[in-house]
Amino acid sequence: MKTEVFGKGKPLVLIHGWGMSSRVWMDTAERLSGKNKIYLIDLPGMGSSKMIYPYSIAKILEEINAIAEEQISIMGWSLGGQLAIEYQNKYRKKVKQLILVSTTPCFVNNNNWNYGVERKVFDNFSSSVLYDWHSAMRKFFNLQLIGAKDRKNILAKLEKFFLNKKSPSIEALGKGLRFLIDNDYRDKLKRIKIPVLILSGNKDKLIPLKASEFLNENILNSRLKIIDGATHIPFMSHQEIFIQHVSEFMKINDK
């Protein structure tokens, strides 16, 4: 996987969400690099990373592990948060702490989970992505930023970073959507024993606040910080308070 490493201090691996690349983290990563050695990765088939085969979560975790130092912290956003949970579950001794941003343990609603996306809505979006990626992603960006502060500027930046660049692999997008629909991490949360910071926007239209509260209730050593007015991308819309929460968490757990 394409990886960029910079900064000095505690190793911090940043995992982006579905359909994006590490560029979504750039401003945040630069702000955190003063006290952290930042690992920015592009997931396979996205950004500048090539496809891998088989395209599976297990194989992606192996790729991340190949670049990770002995003791790391991980910050994952959305799908990246789910990958962070699974990485910690598989490589338990290597992870010092987790930061889960706009993360849900179960993305799609089912018989005993109502804090996700309806299956029909998810299926319609999946079809539109595979048919017309640019149009679908523009709608996806808009959905993530409904009610966001500085929405127009953030949308312009997202379009510049992603829609005007090389498109992700359609195969990677499709496989990533399968990860979201097939995986349910609820039963794995109580196994997490390390410190966990959960960051959530109270206006997130994709990940309801109830999903973040569920994480907080079921992860033993976790703390939930709700960012007022933030949507699905709090590190772009509310960068100052986001950086403050992350920095305080990293400092507390460095003692």
Short mmCIF file of C-alpha atoms in Angstrom, two decimals:
data_model
loop_
_atom_site.label_atom_id
_atom_site.label_comp_id
_atom_site.label_asym_id
_atom_site.label_seq_id
_atom_site.Cartn_x
_atom_site.Cartn_y
_atom_site.Cartn_z
CA MET A 1 0.00 0.00 0.00
CA LYS A 2 1.13 3.54 -0.70
CA THR A 3 2.29 5.04 2.60
CA GLU A 4 3.56 8.47 3.55
CA VAL A 5 5.43 8.86 6.84
CA PHE A 6 6.31 12.17 8.49
CA GLY A 7 6.52 13.86 11.89
CA LYS A 8 8.15 12.81 15.14
CA GLY A 9 6.77 11.21 18.28
CA LYS A 10 4.27 8.43 18.97
CA PRO A 11 3.45 6.36 15.86
CA LEU A 12 -0.09 7.13 14.69
CA VAL A 13 -1.60 5.27 11.73
CA LEU A 14 -4.49 7.05 9.97
CA ILE A 15 -6.99 4.90 8.04
CA HIS A 16 -9.42 6.70 5.73
CA GLY A 17 -12.98 5.74 4.86
CA TRP A 18 -14.64 4.07 1.89
CA GLY A 19 -14.06 5.58 -1.56
CA MET A 20 -11.52 8.14 -0.32
CA SER A 21 -7.75 8.25 0.17
CA SER A 22 -5.28 9.48 2.75
CA ARG A 23 -5.59 13.00 1.29
CA VAL A 24 -8.76 13.49 3.31
CA TRP A 25 -6.54 13.48 6.42
CA MET A 26 -3.87 15.86 5.13
CA ASP A 27 -4.64 19.02 7.15
CA THR A 28 -5.35 16.98 10.28
CA ALA A 29 -2.20 14.90 9.86
CA GLU A 30 -0.01 17.98 9.51
CA ARG A 31 -1.49 19.44 12.70
CA LEU A 32 -0.80 16.22 14.61
CA SER A 33 2.68 15.60 13.20
CA GLY A 34 4.39 17.88 15.73
CA LYS A 35 4.07 15.22 18.43
CA ASN A 36 3.32 12.13 16.37
CA LYS A 37 5.00 10.10 13.69
CA ILE A 38 2.19 9.99 11.15
CA TYR A 39 1.51 7.05 8.86
CA LEU A 40 -0.83 8.04 6.03
CA ILE A 41 -1.96 5.04 4.00
CA ASP A 42 -4.11 4.65 0.90
CA LEU A 43 -6.26 1.55 1.16
CA PRO A 44 -5.84 -0.92 -1.73
CA GLY A 45 -7.44 0.21 -4.98
CA MET A 46 -7.91 3.76 -3.64
CA GLY A 47 -5.73 6.83 -3.91
CA SER A 48 -2.30 5.76 -5.18
CA SER A 49 -2.47 2.16 -3.92
CA LYS A 50 -2.79 -0.74 -6.31
CA MET A 51 -5.35 -3.51 -5.95
CA ILE A 52 -4.50 -6.56 -3.91
CA TYR A 53 -5.69 -10.14 -4.30
CA PRO A 54 -7.54 -11.54 -2.58
CA TYR A 55 -9.31 -8.29 -1.69
CA SER A 56 -10.25 -9.17 1.86
CA ILE A 57 -10.14 -7.53 5.28
CA ALA A 58 -7.58 -10.09 6.41
CA LYS A 59 -5.28 -9.22 3.49
CA ILE A 60 -5.71 -5.46 4.08
CA LEU A 61 -4.80 -5.91 7.75
CA GLU A 62 -1.68 -7.80 6.70
CA GLU A 63 -0.73 -4.90 4.43
CA ILE A 64 -1.22 -2.40 7.27
CA ASN A 65 0.77 -4.60 9.63
CA ALA A 66 3.67 -4.70 7.19
CA ILE A 67 4.18 -0.93 7.55
CA ALA A 68 3.23 -0.59 11.22
CA GLU A 69 5.83 -0.16 13.95
CA GLU A 70 6.00 -2.36 17.05
CA GLN A 71 3.69 -0.16 19.14
CA ILE A 72 1.16 2.01 17.30
CA SER A 73 -1.97 4.02 17.83
CA ILE A 74 -4.63 3.93 15.12
CA MET A 75 -7.15 6.57 14.11
CA GLY A 76 -9.81 5.25 11.74
CA TRP A 77 -12.65 7.15 10.12
CA SER A 78 -15.92 5.45 9.13
CA LEU A 79 -14.92 2.19 7.36
CA GLY A 80 -11.39 2.95 8.57
CA GLY A 81 -12.69 2.78 12.13
CA GLN A 82 -14.07 -0.70 11.52
CA LEU A 83 -10.72 -1.76 10.08
CA ALA A 84 -9.01 -0.31 13.16
CA ILE A 85 -11.25 -2.41 15.42
CA GLU A 86 -10.47 -5.54 13.42
CA TYR A 87 -6.74 -4.77 13.31
CA GLN A 88 -6.67 -4.41 17.10
CA ASN A 89 -8.54 -7.69 17.43
CA LYS A 90 -6.00 -9.51 15.24
CA TYR A 91 -2.78 -7.78 16.33
CA ARG A 92 -3.72 -7.07 19.92
CA LYS A 93 -0.23 -6.58 21.34
CA LYS A 94 0.79 -4.01 18.73
CA VAL A 95 -1.96 -1.43 19.34
CA LYS A 96 -1.62 1.03 22.20
CA GLN A 97 -4.85 2.97 21.68
CA LEU A 98 -7.67 3.50 19.18
CA ILE A 99 -9.42 6.63 17.95
CA LEU A 100 -12.71 5.84 16.21
CA VAL A 101 -14.11 8.71 14.14
CA SER A 102 -17.70 8.55 12.83
CA THR A 103 -17.57 4.78 13.26
CA THR A 104 -20.36 2.26 13.65
CA PRO A 105 -20.05 -1.41 14.59
CA CYS A 106 -22.79 -2.30 12.08
CA PHE A 107 -23.45 -0.12 9.03
CA VAL A 108 -26.71 -1.59 7.73
CA ASN A 109 -29.91 -2.09 9.74
CA ASN A 110 -31.10 -5.59 10.50
CA ASN A 111 -33.61 -7.28 12.80
CA ASN A 112 -31.86 -6.25 16.02
CA TRP A 113 -29.97 -3.13 14.93
CA ASN A 114 -31.67 0.14 14.01
CA TYR A 115 -28.77 2.60 14.19
CA GLY A 116 -27.59 2.16 10.61
CA VAL A 117 -28.61 2.65 7.01
CA GLU A 118 -31.66 0.91 5.56
CA ARG A 119 -30.74 -2.00 3.28
CA LYS A 120 -32.75 -0.62 0.35
CA VAL A 121 -31.01 2.76 0.56
CA PHE A 122 -27.63 1.02 0.73
CA ASP A 123 -28.40 -1.19 -2.29
CA ASN A 124 -29.53 1.80 -4.37
CA PHE A 125 -26.35 3.70 -3.52
CA SER A 126 -24.19 0.67 -4.33
CA SER A 127 -25.78 0.38 -7.77
CA SER A 128 -25.32 4.08 -8.50
CA VAL A 129 -21.64 3.99 -7.51
CA LEU A 130 -20.84 1.16 -9.87
CA TYR A 131 -22.80 2.86 -12.69
CA ASP A 132 -21.54 6.45 -12.33
CA TRP A 133 -18.87 6.94 -9.67
CA HIS A 134 -18.47 10.72 -10.04
CA SER A 135 -22.17 11.48 -9.74
CA ALA A 136 -22.67 9.06 -6.85
CA MET A 137 -19.67 10.41 -4.93
CA ARG A 138 -20.84 14.00 -5.37
CA LYS A 139 -24.16 13.00 -3.79
CA PHE A 140 -22.25 11.07 -1.10
CA PHE A 141 -20.19 14.15 -0.23
CA ASN A 142 -23.32 16.26 0.00
CA LEU A 143 -24.99 13.73 2.28
CA GLN A 144 -21.97 13.69 4.61
CA LEU A 145 -22.00 17.47 4.91
CA ILE A 146 -25.69 18.35 5.33
CA GLY A 147 -25.77 21.09 7.95
CA ALA A 148 -21.97 21.31 8.16
CA LYS A 149 -20.20 24.54 8.94
CA ASP A 150 -18.27 25.88 5.91
CA ARG A 151 -20.00 23.25 3.75
CA LYS A 152 -19.24 24.85 0.36
CA ASN A 153 -15.51 25.12 1.02
CA ILE A 154 -15.29 21.56 2.29
CA LEU A 155 -17.22 20.26 -0.73
CA ALA A 156 -14.86 22.14 -3.04
CA LYS A 157 -11.86 20.59 -1.29
CA LEU A 158 -13.33 17.08 -1.48
CA GLU A 159 -14.07 17.46 -5.17
CA LYS A 160 -10.54 18.73 -5.78
CA PHE A 161 -8.96 15.90 -3.80
CA PHE A 162 -11.07 13.07 -5.20
CA LEU A 163 -13.37 13.81 -8.15
CA ASN A 164 -10.66 15.57 -10.14
CA LYS A 165 -8.16 12.80 -9.54
CA LYS A 166 -7.81 9.23 -10.76
CA SER A 167 -10.95 7.27 -9.87
CA PRO A 168 -10.65 4.43 -7.37
CA SER A 169 -10.83 0.90 -8.67
CA ILE A 170 -14.45 -0.06 -9.26
CA GLU A 171 -13.57 -3.49 -7.92
CA ALA A 172 -12.20 -1.95 -4.70
CA LEU A 173 -15.30 0.21 -4.31
CA GLY A 174 -17.56 -2.80 -4.74
CA LYS A 175 -15.54 -4.93 -2.31
CA GLY A 176 -15.51 -2.08 0.21
CA LEU A 177 -19.28 -1.85 0.04
CA ARG A 178 -19.47 -5.57 0.72
CA PHE A 179 -17.34 -5.03 3.84
CA LEU A 180 -19.86 -2.48 5.07
CA ILE A 181 -22.88 -4.66 4.44
CA ASP A 182 -21.41 -7.99 5.59
CA ASN A 183 -19.54 -7.12 8.76
CA ASP A 184 -20.90 -6.67 12.26
CA TYR A 185 -18.40 -5.87 15.01
CA ARG A 186 -20.77 -5.68 17.97
CA ASP A 187 -19.62 -8.97 19.48
CA LYS A 188 -15.97 -7.90 19.30
CA LEU A 189 -16.26 -4.63 21.22
CA LYS A 190 -16.04 -6.12 24.71
CA ARG A 191 -12.70 -7.72 23.79
CA ILE A 192 -11.10 -4.28 23.42
CA LYS A 193 -9.14 -3.49 26.59
CA ILE A 194 -6.96 -0.57 25.46
CA PRO A 195 -7.96 3.13 25.73
CA VAL A 196 -10.39 4.19 23.00
CA LEU A 197 -11.55 7.67 21.99
CA ILE A 198 -14.85 7.84 20.09
CA LEU A 199 -15.44 11.06 18.15
CA SER A 200 -18.88 11.74 16.72
CA GLY A 201 -20.75 14.66 15.18
CA ASN A 202 -24.29 15.20 16.48
CA LYS A 203 -25.47 16.03 12.93
CA ASP A 204 -24.01 12.96 11.23
CA LYS A 205 -26.59 11.65 8.71
CA LEU A 206 -24.69 8.39 8.06
CA ILE A 207 -23.73 7.26 11.55
CA PRO A 208 -26.41 8.10 14.14
CA LEU A 209 -25.25 9.25 17.54
CA LYS A 210 -26.87 6.13 19.01
CA ALA A 211 -24.24 4.02 17.20
CA SER A 212 -21.43 5.99 18.87
CA GLU A 213 -23.16 5.67 22.23
CA PHE A 214 -23.37 1.91 21.67
CA LEU A 215 -19.61 1.80 21.07
CA ASN A 216 -19.00 3.77 24.24
CA GLU A 217 -21.28 1.51 26.31
CA ASN A 218 -19.67 -1.69 25.06
CA ILE A 219 -15.96 -0.79 24.99
CA LEU A 220 -14.68 -0.96 28.54
CA ASN A 221 -11.99 1.75 28.50
CA SER A 222 -13.60 4.25 26.12
CA ARG A 223 -14.63 7.87 26.18
CA LEU A 224 -17.11 9.52 23.83
CA LYS A 225 -16.66 13.10 22.64
CA ILE A 226 -19.61 14.57 20.73
CA ILE A 227 -18.72 17.50 18.50
CA ASP A 228 -21.65 19.88 18.38
CA GLY A 229 -22.69 20.85 14.86
CA ALA A 230 -20.37 18.35 13.17
CA THR A 231 -21.49 15.88 10.52
CA HIS A 232 -19.70 12.80 9.16
CA ILE A 233 -16.33 14.52 8.60
CA PRO A 234 -15.66 16.35 11.89
CA PHE A 235 -11.93 16.64 11.27
CA MET A 236 -12.64 18.91 8.30
CA SER A 237 -15.65 20.89 9.54
CA HIS A 238 -14.51 21.32 13.17
CA GLN A 239 -10.77 20.87 12.99
CA GLU A 240 -9.79 22.88 16.07
CA ILE A 241 -11.94 21.00 18.56
CA PHE A 242 -11.18 17.72 16.80
CA ILE A 243 -7.42 18.25 17.14
CA GLN A 244 -7.92 19.29 20.76
CA HIS A 245 -9.78 16.08 21.63
CA VAL A 246 -7.22 13.87 19.86
CA SER A 247 -4.21 15.66 21.37
CA GLU A 248 -5.62 15.49 24.90
CA PHE A 249 -6.40 11.79 24.52
CA MET A 250 -2.92 11.00 23.17
CA LYS A 251 -1.30 13.00 25.99
CA ILE A 252 -3.37 11.41 28.78
CA ASN A 253 -2.60 7.93 27.57
CA ASP A 254 1.10 8.72 27.20
CA LYS A 255 1.51 8.91 30.96
#
